[in-house]
Amino acid sequence: MSDSLPLVIANLKANKTWEEVSLWLDQVGQGCPSFKGTIVLCPSYPFLTAAAQKIKSESLKIKLGSQDLSKFEKGSYTGEVASSQIADLCQYSIIGHSERRQNFAEDDHILAKKAANAKAAGLVPIFCVQNENTPVPKEAELIAYEPLFAIGTGNPDTPQNAATVAKRLKDRGNYTVIYGGSVTPPNVKNFLKKGVIDGVLVGNASLDAESFIDILESASGQ
Ligand code: PGA
């Protein structure tokens, strides 16, 4: 991982119009000049091109990630988006989010293909695991620990347990490990302060630009 830590990643999921994403970029782009880590925005596919153009033309300190990519390299796969298409616009790609594992039956085999495609295209996979035993493809260097009970529930893991899991994952390989699951402005610093967890993946609390900026501010102090 060459980008500076902490990593604070906004996963907008299937939310927001382009107008709203653009406003989010305006607000977050100006919002926290003291933040020295890396901000990554993961909007829906249709907005990646316009977001990349805006970030470039306004020199915003925000990187882009896709929320998924195809298990196929490229070709006749209607509706799919290939890693090589995403890599023109993004630096990162979320792979193996539990919402994809559950709703789209993505298994370890499919996710290994996705991670390999991402890496081959020059993207950094943000590989999501549910616990310290979840298989991790060899291409993954950045892991997001996201326990199922914590995602979108308002019931985060304890910072202590999250740090324990992060440490166990780091014992398995040379990984950057971030935490995701009901991260909020008041709790983010507890996850980052031990220095074991390298960042956060934020869903609900990233939708409101002000609350995301509060997370960046809190993360700056760690
Ligand atoms: P949440 O989502 O912050 O709303 O729990 C996290 C995620 O889905 O990555």
Short mmCIF file of C-alpha atoms and ligand atoms in Angstrom, two decimals:
data_model
loop_
_atom_site.label_atom_id
_atom_site.label_comp_id
_atom_site.label_asym_id
_atom_site.label_seq_id
_atom_site.Cartn_x
_atom_site.Cartn_y
_atom_site.Cartn_z
CA MET A 1 0.00 0.00 0.00
CA SER A 2 1.68 3.18 -1.14
CA ASP A 3 -1.10 5.60 -0.13
CA SER A 4 -0.86 7.33 3.22
CA LEU A 5 -2.79 6.04 6.21
CA PRO A 6 -5.36 6.13 7.65
CA LEU A 7 -7.52 5.12 4.74
CA VAL A 8 -11.07 6.40 5.08
CA ILE A 9 -13.34 4.85 2.47
CA ALA A 10 -16.90 5.93 1.69
CA ASN A 11 -19.08 3.16 0.28
CA LEU A 12 -22.19 4.92 -1.03
CA LYS A 13 -23.78 1.61 -2.16
CA ALA A 14 -26.83 2.13 -4.44
CA ASN A 15 -27.46 5.64 -3.11
CA LYS A 16 -27.30 9.17 -4.55
CA THR A 17 -27.82 10.79 -7.94
CA TRP A 18 -24.88 12.35 -9.80
CA GLU A 19 -25.95 15.79 -8.53
CA GLU A 20 -25.70 14.49 -4.96
CA VAL A 21 -22.36 12.77 -5.55
CA SER A 22 -21.02 15.99 -7.06
CA LEU A 23 -22.17 17.99 -4.03
CA TRP A 24 -20.57 15.38 -1.73
CA LEU A 25 -17.27 15.85 -3.60
CA ASP A 26 -17.56 19.64 -3.23
CA GLN A 27 -18.17 19.37 0.50
CA VAL A 28 -15.66 16.64 1.36
CA GLY A 29 -13.06 18.09 -1.02
CA GLN A 30 -13.04 21.32 1.02
CA GLY A 31 -14.07 19.82 4.31
CA CYS A 32 -11.01 18.64 6.20
CA PRO A 33 -7.69 20.16 5.13
CA SER A 34 -5.96 18.75 8.24
CA PHE A 35 -6.59 15.13 7.17
CA LYS A 36 -3.31 13.56 6.10
CA GLY A 37 -4.50 10.07 5.22
CA THR A 38 -6.25 8.90 2.05
CA ILE A 39 -9.92 9.46 1.23
CA VAL A 40 -11.52 6.99 -1.18
CA LEU A 41 -15.01 7.50 -2.59
CA CYS A 42 -16.86 4.47 -3.98
CA PRO A 43 -19.94 5.69 -5.87
CA SER A 44 -22.10 3.67 -8.26
CA TYR A 45 -20.63 2.81 -11.68
CA PRO A 46 -22.51 5.46 -13.70
CA PHE A 47 -20.82 8.27 -11.79
CA LEU A 48 -17.21 7.12 -11.93
CA THR A 49 -16.32 9.00 -15.13
CA ALA A 50 -17.79 12.32 -14.04
CA ALA A 51 -16.33 11.93 -10.55
CA ALA A 52 -12.86 11.21 -11.97
CA GLN A 53 -13.10 14.29 -14.23
CA LYS A 54 -14.22 16.50 -11.35
CA ILE A 55 -11.49 15.24 -9.03
CA LYS A 56 -8.87 15.90 -11.70
CA SER A 57 -10.11 19.30 -12.85
CA GLU A 58 -10.56 20.60 -9.30
CA SER A 59 -7.43 18.86 -7.92
CA LEU A 60 -9.43 17.27 -5.10
CA LYS A 61 -7.52 15.05 -2.70
CA ILE A 62 -9.94 12.17 -3.11
CA LYS A 63 -9.33 8.81 -4.78
CA LEU A 64 -11.96 6.67 -6.43
CA GLY A 65 -12.95 3.07 -5.98
CA SER A 66 -15.59 0.88 -7.60
CA GLN A 67 -17.99 -1.09 -5.42
CA ASP A 68 -17.44 -4.26 -7.45
CA LEU A 69 -16.04 -5.50 -10.76
CA SER A 70 -16.62 -8.43 -13.09
CA LYS A 71 -15.19 -11.88 -12.56
CA PHE A 72 -14.72 -11.92 -16.36
CA GLU A 73 -11.73 -10.19 -17.87
CA LYS A 74 -13.67 -8.59 -20.73
CA GLY A 75 -15.84 -9.55 -23.68
CA SER A 76 -19.39 -10.76 -24.27
CA TYR A 77 -20.80 -10.42 -20.75
CA THR A 78 -23.79 -8.10 -21.01
CA GLY A 79 -24.21 -5.87 -18.00
CA GLU A 80 -20.76 -6.56 -16.56
CA VAL A 81 -18.03 -3.99 -15.97
CA ALA A 82 -14.47 -5.24 -16.52
CA SER A 83 -11.53 -4.37 -14.29
CA SER A 84 -9.65 -2.83 -17.23
CA GLN A 85 -12.57 -0.41 -17.76
CA ILE A 86 -12.60 0.54 -14.10
CA ALA A 87 -8.84 0.98 -13.87
CA ASP A 88 -9.00 3.96 -16.23
CA LEU A 89 -10.95 5.83 -13.58
CA CYS A 90 -10.28 4.27 -10.18
CA GLN A 91 -7.39 3.28 -7.95
CA TYR A 92 -9.35 0.86 -5.74
CA SER A 93 -12.13 -1.71 -5.97
CA ILE A 94 -14.22 -3.22 -3.19
CA ILE A 95 -14.33 -7.00 -3.57
CA GLY A 96 -16.28 -9.52 -1.53
CA HIS A 97 -18.51 -7.15 0.40
CA SER A 98 -20.93 -9.28 2.42
CA GLU A 99 -23.88 -7.71 0.57
CA ARG A 100 -22.46 -9.25 -2.62
CA ARG A 101 -21.67 -12.55 -0.95
CA GLN A 102 -25.25 -12.75 0.34
CA ASN A 103 -27.36 -11.18 -2.40
CA PHE A 104 -25.36 -12.28 -5.43
CA ALA A 105 -24.01 -15.63 -4.22
CA GLU A 106 -20.39 -14.61 -4.64
CA ASP A 107 -18.22 -17.40 -3.27
CA ASP A 108 -14.49 -17.68 -2.60
CA HIS A 109 -13.84 -18.95 -6.12
CA ILE A 110 -15.57 -15.99 -7.79
CA LEU A 111 -13.92 -13.54 -5.40
CA ALA A 112 -10.47 -14.95 -6.14
CA LYS A 113 -11.10 -14.29 -9.84
CA LYS A 114 -12.23 -10.75 -9.10
CA ALA A 115 -9.17 -10.06 -6.97
CA ALA A 116 -6.89 -11.41 -9.70
CA ASN A 117 -8.62 -9.27 -12.35
CA ALA A 118 -8.38 -6.17 -10.16
CA LYS A 119 -4.68 -6.67 -9.50
CA ALA A 120 -3.91 -7.42 -13.15
CA ALA A 121 -5.59 -4.15 -14.15
CA GLY A 122 -3.59 -2.17 -11.58
CA LEU A 123 -6.40 -1.69 -9.05
CA VAL A 124 -5.94 -2.18 -5.31
CA PRO A 125 -8.56 -4.69 -4.15
CA ILE A 126 -10.27 -3.73 -0.88
CA PHE A 127 -10.93 -7.32 0.04
CA CYS A 128 -13.74 -7.72 2.60
CA VAL A 129 -13.61 -10.53 5.16
CA GLN A 130 -16.14 -11.41 7.82
CA ASN A 131 -13.65 -12.84 10.32
CA GLU A 132 -10.00 -13.74 10.64
CA ASN A 133 -10.54 -17.14 8.98
CA THR A 134 -12.16 -15.91 5.76
CA PRO A 135 -10.02 -17.01 2.78
CA VAL A 136 -7.99 -14.15 1.29
CA PRO A 137 -6.82 -14.38 -2.35
CA LYS A 138 -3.11 -14.05 -2.88
CA GLU A 139 -3.55 -10.78 -4.81
CA ALA A 140 -5.11 -8.98 -1.84
CA GLU A 141 -2.93 -6.66 0.23
CA LEU A 142 -5.65 -4.48 1.70
CA ILE A 143 -8.25 -6.24 3.82
CA ALA A 144 -11.44 -4.80 5.29
CA TYR A 145 -12.60 -6.66 8.39
CA GLU A 146 -16.38 -6.31 8.31
CA PRO A 147 -18.26 -8.55 10.76
CA LEU A 148 -21.76 -9.32 9.51
CA PHE A 149 -23.52 -8.27 12.72
CA ALA A 150 -22.02 -4.78 12.44
CA ILE A 151 -22.89 -3.83 8.86
CA GLY A 152 -25.66 -1.26 8.71
CA THR A 153 -26.94 -2.23 12.15
CA GLY A 154 -25.65 0.51 14.44
CA ASN A 155 -23.98 -2.28 16.40
CA PRO A 156 -20.22 -2.03 15.74
CA ASP A 157 -17.67 -4.57 16.88
CA THR A 158 -15.74 -3.53 19.96
CA PRO A 159 -12.51 -1.70 19.11
CA GLN A 160 -10.66 -4.29 21.16
CA ASN A 161 -12.02 -7.27 19.23
CA ALA A 162 -11.57 -5.48 15.90
CA ALA A 163 -7.92 -4.84 16.80
CA THR A 164 -7.48 -8.50 17.79
CA VAL A 165 -8.90 -9.67 14.45
CA ALA A 166 -6.78 -7.12 12.56
CA LYS A 167 -3.68 -8.38 14.36
CA ARG A 168 -4.53 -12.00 13.52
CA LEU A 169 -5.01 -11.07 9.87
CA LYS A 170 -1.66 -9.27 9.89
CA ASP A 171 -0.08 -12.41 11.33
CA ARG A 172 -1.32 -14.23 8.20
CA GLY A 173 0.43 -11.92 5.72
CA ASN A 174 1.78 -8.48 4.99
CA TYR A 175 -1.64 -6.83 4.97
CA THR A 176 -3.02 -3.36 5.49
CA VAL A 177 -6.18 -3.94 7.53
CA ILE A 178 -9.13 -1.60 7.91
CA TYR A 179 -12.38 -1.98 9.87
CA GLY A 180 -15.96 -1.54 8.62
CA GLY A 181 -19.35 -1.89 10.30
CA SER A 182 -21.37 0.96 11.87
CA VAL A 183 -18.42 3.35 11.99
CA THR A 184 -19.59 6.80 13.14
CA PRO A 185 -17.97 10.15 13.98
CA PRO A 186 -17.92 9.39 17.74
CA ASN A 187 -16.57 5.84 17.49
CA VAL A 188 -14.00 6.08 14.67
CA LYS A 189 -11.12 7.19 16.89
CA ASN A 190 -11.54 4.15 19.12
CA PHE A 191 -10.85 1.88 16.16
CA LEU A 192 -7.79 3.79 15.00
CA LYS A 193 -6.10 4.71 18.24
CA LYS A 194 -4.29 1.45 18.97
CA GLY A 195 -2.42 1.78 15.67
CA VAL A 196 -3.30 -1.77 14.55
CA ILE A 197 -6.26 -0.83 12.34
CA ASP A 198 -5.13 1.24 9.36
CA GLY A 199 -8.42 2.83 8.37
CA VAL A 200 -12.19 2.45 8.09
CA LEU A 201 -14.79 1.52 5.50
CA VAL A 202 -17.89 3.62 6.07
CA GLY A 203 -21.38 2.96 4.73
CA ASN A 204 -24.32 4.82 6.30
CA ALA A 205 -22.25 7.53 7.97
CA SER A 206 -20.62 8.40 4.65
CA LEU A 207 -23.90 9.36 2.97
CA ASP A 208 -24.07 12.67 4.79
CA ALA A 209 -20.99 14.70 3.79
CA GLU A 210 -20.95 16.53 7.13
CA SER A 211 -20.84 13.32 9.12
CA PHE A 212 -18.13 11.94 6.81
CA ILE A 213 -16.10 15.13 7.39
CA ASP A 214 -16.55 14.63 11.15
CA ILE A 215 -15.09 11.13 10.70
CA LEU A 216 -12.09 12.59 8.82
CA GLU A 217 -11.58 15.16 11.57
CA SER A 218 -11.70 12.56 14.26
CA ALA A 219 -9.35 10.30 12.28
CA SER A 220 -6.90 13.21 11.87
CA GLY A 221 -6.37 13.35 15.60
CA GLN A 222 -5.17 9.73 15.78
P1 PGA B 1 -22.15 0.67 7.59
O1 PGA B 1 -21.68 -0.12 6.28
O2 PGA B 1 -21.08 1.68 7.89
O3 PGA B 1 -23.44 1.28 7.20
O4 PGA B 1 -22.27 -0.36 8.68
C1 PGA B 1 -20.37 -0.56 6.18
C2 PGA B 1 -20.19 -1.34 4.92
O5 PGA B 1 -21.19 -1.87 4.40
O6 PGA B 1 -19.07 -1.44 4.40
#
